[in-house]
PDB file of C-alpha atoms and ligand atoms in Angstrom:
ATOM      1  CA  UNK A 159     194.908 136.630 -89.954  1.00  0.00           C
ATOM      2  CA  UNK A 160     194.799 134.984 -86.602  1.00  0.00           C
ATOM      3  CA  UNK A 161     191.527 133.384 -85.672  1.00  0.00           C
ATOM      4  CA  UNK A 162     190.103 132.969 -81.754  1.00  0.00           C
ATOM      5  CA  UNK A 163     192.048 129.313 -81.943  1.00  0.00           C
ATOM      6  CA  UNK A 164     195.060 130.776 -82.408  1.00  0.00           C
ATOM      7  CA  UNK A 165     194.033 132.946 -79.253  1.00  0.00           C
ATOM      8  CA  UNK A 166     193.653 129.919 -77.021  1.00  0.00           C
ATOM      9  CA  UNK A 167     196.587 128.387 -78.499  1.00  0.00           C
ATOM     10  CA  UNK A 168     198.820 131.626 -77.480  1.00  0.00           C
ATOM     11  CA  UNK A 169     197.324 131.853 -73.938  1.00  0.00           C
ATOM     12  CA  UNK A 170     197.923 128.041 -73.662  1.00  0.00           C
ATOM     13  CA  UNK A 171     201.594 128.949 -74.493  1.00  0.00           C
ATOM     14  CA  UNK A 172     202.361 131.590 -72.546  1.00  0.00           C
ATOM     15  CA  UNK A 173     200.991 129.593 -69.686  1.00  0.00           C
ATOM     16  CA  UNK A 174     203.012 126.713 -70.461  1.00  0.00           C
ATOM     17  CA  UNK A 175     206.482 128.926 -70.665  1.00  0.00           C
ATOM     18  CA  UNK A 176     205.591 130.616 -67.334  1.00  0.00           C
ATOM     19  CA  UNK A 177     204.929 127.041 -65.303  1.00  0.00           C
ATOM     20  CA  UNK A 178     208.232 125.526 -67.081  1.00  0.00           C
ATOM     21  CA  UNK A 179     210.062 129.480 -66.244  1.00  0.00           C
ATOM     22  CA  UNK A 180     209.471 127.708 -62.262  1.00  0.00           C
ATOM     23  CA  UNK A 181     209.636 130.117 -59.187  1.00  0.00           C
ATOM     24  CA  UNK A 182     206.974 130.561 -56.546  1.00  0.00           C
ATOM     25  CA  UNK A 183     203.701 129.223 -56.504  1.00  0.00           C
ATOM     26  CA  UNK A 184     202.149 132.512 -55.800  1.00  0.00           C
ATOM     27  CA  UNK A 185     203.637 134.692 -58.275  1.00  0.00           C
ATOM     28  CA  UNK A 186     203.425 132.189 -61.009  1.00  0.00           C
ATOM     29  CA  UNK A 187     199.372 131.984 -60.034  1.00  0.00           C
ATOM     30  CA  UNK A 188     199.308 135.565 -59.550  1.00  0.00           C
ATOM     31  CA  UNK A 189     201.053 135.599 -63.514  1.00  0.00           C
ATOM     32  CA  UNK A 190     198.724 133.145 -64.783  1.00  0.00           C
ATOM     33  CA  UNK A 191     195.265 134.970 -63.092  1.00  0.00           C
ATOM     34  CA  UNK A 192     196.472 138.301 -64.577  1.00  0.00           C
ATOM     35  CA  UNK A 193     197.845 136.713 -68.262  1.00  0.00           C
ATOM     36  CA  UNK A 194     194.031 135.230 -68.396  1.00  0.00           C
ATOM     37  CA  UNK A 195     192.148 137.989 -67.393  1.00  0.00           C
ATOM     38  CA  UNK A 196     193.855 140.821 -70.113  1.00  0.00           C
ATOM     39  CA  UNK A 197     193.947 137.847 -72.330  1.00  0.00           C
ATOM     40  CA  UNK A 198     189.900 137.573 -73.328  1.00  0.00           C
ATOM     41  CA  UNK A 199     187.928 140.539 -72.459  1.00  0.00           C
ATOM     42  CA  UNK A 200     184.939 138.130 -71.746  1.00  0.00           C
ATOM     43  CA  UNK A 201     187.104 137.087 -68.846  1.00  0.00           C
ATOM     44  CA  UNK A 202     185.437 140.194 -66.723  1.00  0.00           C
ATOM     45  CA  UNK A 203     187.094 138.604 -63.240  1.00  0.00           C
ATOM     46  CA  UNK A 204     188.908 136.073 -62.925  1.00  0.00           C
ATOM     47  CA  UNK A 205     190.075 134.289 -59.457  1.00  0.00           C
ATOM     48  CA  UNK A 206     191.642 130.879 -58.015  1.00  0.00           C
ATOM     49  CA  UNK A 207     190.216 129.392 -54.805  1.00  0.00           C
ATOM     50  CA  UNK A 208     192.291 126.492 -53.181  1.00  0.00           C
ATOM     51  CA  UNK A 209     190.393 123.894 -50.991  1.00  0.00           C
ATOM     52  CA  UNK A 210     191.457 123.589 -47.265  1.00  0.00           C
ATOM     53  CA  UNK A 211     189.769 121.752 -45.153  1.00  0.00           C
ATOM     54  CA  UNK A 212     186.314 121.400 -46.869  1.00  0.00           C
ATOM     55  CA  UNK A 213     186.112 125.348 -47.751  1.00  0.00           C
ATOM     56  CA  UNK A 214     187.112 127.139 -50.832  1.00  0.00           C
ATOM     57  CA  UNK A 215     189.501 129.723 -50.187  1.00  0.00           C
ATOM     58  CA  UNK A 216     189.958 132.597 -52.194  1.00  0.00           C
ATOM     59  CA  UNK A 217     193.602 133.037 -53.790  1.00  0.00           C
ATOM     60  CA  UNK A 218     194.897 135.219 -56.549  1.00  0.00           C
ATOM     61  CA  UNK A 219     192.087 137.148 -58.406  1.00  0.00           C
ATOM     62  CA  UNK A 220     192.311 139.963 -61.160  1.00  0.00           C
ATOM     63  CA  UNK A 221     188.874 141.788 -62.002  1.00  0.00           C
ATOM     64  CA  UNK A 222     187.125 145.252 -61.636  1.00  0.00           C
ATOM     65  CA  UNK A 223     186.210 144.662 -57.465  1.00  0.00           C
ATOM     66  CA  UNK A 224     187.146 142.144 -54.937  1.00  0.00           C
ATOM     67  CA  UNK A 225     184.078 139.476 -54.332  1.00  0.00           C
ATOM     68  CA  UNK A 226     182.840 139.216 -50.768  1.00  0.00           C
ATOM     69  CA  UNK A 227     183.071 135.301 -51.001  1.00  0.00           C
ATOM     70  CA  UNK A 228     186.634 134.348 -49.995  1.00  0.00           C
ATOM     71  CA  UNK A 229     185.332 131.453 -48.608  1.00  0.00           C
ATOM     72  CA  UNK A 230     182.904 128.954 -49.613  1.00  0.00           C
ATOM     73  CA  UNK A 231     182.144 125.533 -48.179  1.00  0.00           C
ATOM     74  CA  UNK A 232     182.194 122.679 -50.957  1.00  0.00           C
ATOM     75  CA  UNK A 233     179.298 121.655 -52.395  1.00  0.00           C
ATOM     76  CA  UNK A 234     177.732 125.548 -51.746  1.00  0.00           C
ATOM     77  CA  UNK A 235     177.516 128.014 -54.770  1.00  0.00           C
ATOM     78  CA  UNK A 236     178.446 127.361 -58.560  1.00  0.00           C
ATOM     79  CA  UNK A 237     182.269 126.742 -57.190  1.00  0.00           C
ATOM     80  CA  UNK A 238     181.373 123.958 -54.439  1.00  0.00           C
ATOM     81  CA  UNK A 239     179.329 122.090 -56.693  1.00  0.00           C
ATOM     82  CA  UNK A 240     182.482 121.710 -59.143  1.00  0.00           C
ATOM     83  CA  UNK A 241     184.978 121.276 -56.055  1.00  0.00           C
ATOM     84  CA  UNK A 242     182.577 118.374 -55.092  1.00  0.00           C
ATOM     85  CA  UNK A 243     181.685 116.710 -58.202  1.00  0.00           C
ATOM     86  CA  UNK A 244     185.445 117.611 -59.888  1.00  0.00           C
ATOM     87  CA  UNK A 245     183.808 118.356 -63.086  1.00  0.00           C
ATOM     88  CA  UNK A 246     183.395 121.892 -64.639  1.00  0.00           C
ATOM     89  CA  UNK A 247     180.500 124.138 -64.443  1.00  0.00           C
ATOM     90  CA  UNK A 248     179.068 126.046 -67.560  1.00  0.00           C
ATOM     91  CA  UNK A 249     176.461 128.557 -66.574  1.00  0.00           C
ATOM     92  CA  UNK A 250     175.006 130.329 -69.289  1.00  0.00           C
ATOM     93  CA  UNK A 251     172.829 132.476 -67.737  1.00  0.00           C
ATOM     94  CA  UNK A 252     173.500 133.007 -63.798  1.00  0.00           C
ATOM     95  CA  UNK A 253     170.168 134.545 -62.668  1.00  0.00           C
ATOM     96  CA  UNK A 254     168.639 131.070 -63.797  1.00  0.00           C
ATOM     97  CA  UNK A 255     170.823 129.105 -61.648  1.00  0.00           C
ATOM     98  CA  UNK A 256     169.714 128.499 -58.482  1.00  0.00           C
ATOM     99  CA  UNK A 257     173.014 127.647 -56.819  1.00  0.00           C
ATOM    100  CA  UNK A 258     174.392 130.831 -57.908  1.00  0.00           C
ATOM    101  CA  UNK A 259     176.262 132.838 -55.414  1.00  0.00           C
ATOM    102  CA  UNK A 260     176.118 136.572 -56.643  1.00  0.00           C
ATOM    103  CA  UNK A 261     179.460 138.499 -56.319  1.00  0.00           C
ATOM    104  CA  UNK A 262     178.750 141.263 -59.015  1.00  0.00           C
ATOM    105  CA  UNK A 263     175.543 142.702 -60.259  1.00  0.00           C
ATOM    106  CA  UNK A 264     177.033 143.232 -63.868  1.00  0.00           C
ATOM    107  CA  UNK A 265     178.048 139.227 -64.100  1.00  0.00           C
ATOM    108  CA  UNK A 266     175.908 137.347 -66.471  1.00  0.00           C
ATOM    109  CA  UNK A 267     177.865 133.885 -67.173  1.00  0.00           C
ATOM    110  CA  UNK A 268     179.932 131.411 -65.174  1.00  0.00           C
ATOM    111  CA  UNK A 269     182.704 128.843 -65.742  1.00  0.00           C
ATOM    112  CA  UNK A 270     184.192 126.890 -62.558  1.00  0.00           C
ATOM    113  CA  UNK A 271     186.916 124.623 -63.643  1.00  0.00           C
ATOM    114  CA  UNK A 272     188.313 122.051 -60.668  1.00  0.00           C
ATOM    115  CA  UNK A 273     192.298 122.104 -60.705  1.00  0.00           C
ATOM    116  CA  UNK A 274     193.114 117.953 -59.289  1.00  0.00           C
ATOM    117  CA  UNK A 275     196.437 116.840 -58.310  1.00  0.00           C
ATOM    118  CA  UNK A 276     196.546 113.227 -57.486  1.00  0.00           C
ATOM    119  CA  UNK A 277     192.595 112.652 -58.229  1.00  0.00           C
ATOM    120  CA  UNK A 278     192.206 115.012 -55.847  1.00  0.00           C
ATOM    121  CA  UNK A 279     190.677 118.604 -56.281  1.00  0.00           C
ATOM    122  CA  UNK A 280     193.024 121.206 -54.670  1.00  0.00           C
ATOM    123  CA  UNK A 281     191.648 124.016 -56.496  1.00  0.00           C
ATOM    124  CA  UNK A 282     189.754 125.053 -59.092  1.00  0.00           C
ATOM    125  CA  UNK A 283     189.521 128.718 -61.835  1.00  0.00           C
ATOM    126  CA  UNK A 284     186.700 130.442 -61.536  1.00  0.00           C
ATOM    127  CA  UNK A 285     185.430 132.972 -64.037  1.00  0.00           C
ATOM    128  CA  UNK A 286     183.191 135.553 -64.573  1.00  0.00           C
ATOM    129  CA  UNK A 287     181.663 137.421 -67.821  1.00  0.00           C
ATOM    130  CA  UNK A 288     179.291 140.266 -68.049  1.00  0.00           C
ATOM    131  CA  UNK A 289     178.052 138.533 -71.340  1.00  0.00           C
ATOM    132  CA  UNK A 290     175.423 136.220 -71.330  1.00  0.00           C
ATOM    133  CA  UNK A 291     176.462 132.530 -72.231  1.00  0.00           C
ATOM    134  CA  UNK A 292     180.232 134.081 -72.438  1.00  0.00           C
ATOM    135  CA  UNK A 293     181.839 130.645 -72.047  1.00  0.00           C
ATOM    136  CA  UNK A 294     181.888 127.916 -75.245  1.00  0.00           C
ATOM    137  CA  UNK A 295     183.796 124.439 -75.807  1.00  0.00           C
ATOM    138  CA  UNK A 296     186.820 126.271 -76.795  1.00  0.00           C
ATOM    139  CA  UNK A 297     187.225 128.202 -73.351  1.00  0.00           C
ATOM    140  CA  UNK A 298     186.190 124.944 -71.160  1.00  0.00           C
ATOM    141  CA  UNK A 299     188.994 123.065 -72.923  1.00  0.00           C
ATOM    142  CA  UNK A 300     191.351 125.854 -72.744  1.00  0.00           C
ATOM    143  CA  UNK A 301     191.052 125.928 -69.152  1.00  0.00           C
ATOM    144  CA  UNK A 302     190.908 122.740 -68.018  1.00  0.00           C
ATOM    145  CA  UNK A 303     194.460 122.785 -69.863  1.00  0.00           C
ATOM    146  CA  UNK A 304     195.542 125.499 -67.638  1.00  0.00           C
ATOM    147  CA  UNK A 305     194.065 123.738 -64.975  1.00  0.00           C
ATOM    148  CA  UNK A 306     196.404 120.624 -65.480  1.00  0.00           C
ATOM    149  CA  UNK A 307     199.149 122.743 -66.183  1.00  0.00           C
ATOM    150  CA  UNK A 308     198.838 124.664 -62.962  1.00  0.00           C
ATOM    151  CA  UNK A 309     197.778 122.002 -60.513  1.00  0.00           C
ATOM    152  CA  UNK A 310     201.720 121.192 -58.700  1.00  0.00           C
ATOM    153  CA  UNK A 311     201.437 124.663 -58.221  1.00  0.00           C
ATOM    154  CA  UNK A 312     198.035 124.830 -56.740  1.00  0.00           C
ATOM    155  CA  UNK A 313     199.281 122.123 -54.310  1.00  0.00           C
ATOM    156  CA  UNK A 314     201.643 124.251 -52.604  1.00  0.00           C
ATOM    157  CA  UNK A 315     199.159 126.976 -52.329  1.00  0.00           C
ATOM    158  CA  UNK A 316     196.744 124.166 -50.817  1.00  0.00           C
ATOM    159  CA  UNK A 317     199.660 123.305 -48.717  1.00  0.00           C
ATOM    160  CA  UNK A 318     200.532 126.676 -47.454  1.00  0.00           C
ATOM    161  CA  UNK A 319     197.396 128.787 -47.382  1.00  0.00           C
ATOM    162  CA  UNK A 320     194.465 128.772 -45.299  1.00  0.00           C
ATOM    163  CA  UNK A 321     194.241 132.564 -45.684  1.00  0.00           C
ATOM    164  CA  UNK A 322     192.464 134.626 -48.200  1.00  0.00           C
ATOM    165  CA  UNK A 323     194.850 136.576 -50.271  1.00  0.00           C
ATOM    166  CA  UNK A 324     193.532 140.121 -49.747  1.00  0.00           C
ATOM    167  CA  UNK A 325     194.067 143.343 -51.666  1.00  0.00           C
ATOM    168  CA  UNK A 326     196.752 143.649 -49.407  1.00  0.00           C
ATOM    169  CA  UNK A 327     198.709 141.416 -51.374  1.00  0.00           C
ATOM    170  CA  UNK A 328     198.149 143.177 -54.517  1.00  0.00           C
ATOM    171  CA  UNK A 329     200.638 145.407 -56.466  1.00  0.00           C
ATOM    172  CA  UNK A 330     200.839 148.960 -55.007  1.00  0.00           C
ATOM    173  CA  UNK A 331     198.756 151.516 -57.248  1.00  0.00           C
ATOM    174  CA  UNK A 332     197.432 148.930 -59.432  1.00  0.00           C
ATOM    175  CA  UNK A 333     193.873 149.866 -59.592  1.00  0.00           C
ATOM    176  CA  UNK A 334     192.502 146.326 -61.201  1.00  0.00           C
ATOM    177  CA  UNK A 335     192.756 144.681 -57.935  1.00  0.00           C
TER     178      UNK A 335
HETATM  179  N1  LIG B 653     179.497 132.891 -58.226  1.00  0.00           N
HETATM  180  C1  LIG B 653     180.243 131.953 -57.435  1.00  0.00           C
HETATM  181  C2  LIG B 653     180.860 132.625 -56.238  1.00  0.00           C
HETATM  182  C3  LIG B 653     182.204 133.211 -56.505  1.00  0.00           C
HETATM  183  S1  LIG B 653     182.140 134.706 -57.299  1.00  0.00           S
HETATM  184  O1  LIG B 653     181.679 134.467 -58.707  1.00  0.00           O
HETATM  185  C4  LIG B 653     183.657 135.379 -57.395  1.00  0.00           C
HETATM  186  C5  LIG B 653     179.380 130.780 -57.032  1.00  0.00           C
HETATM  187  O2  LIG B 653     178.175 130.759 -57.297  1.00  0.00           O
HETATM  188  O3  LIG B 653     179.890 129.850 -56.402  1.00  0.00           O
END
């Protein structure tokens, strides 16, 4: 029988294969967001936001509705405390948190994870859960692996960016985005 380890360990492995498979930056993020998100169904929406020039700008994202916060200036919100401190945020319960920027009414949990390249943070994985206290040990260490696995790749979307990656980028017809 496979347990929820064995879950994490598969994830962590199919993200692995898909960085070493190469390519571009933004389809291997754009794999990685959507492998994640259909992956855990606490993962309710799911979403990459590079830094550029002191903001947080929204990249790749898979979830029910786009968020209204493509940008976000570091140190604002749940995801500009972790851009400026580097170290992942746990929020168990997001109507408790004052720094909480609301995106969906049906989110009840929170984990930012900073992506650094150099001791730098370039980006970071943010995710969202409509259960309460959604995200445990296992799914913080899980993603800070991805995090470090993805982070060359991040750098070229730092790099290259500076735009929010709209629904126009999406996959014609594919109603998750
Ligand atoms: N809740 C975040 C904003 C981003 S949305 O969750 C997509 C925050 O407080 O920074």
């Amino acid at each position: 029988m496979s347990s929820a380890a064995d879950t994490y360990r598969g994830a962590l492995d199919a993200v692995d294969r898909l960085v070493n498979r190469g390519g571009e930056a933004d389809d291997l993020l754009r794999a990685v967001v959507d492998l994640l998100h259909d992956g855990f169904s606490h993962y309710s929406w799911i979403g990459i936001y590079f830094v550029e020039d002191g903001e947080l700008v929204l990249g790749p994202w898979k979830g029910p509705q786009a968020t209204e916060h493509v940008r976000i200036p570091v140190g604002e919100g749940v995801c500009g405390a972790a851009a400026a401190s580097g170290r992942t945020e746990v929020v168990d319960d997001v109507n408790a948190d004052p720094r909480y920027l609301a995106c969906f009414p049906s989110t009840r949990s929170e984990i930012v994870v900073p992506v650094t390249y150099d001791g730098r943070v370039v980006a970071e994985i943010d995710v969202d859960s409509d259960e309460p206290a959604a995200f445990g040990d296992e799914d913080r260490a899980f993603l800070e692996r991805v995090a470090t696995l993805i982070s060359p790749y991040c750098l070229v979307g730092w790099d290259t960016g500076g735009e929010p990656w709209g629904e126009s980028a999406a996959a014609p017809g594919d109603p998750q985005r």
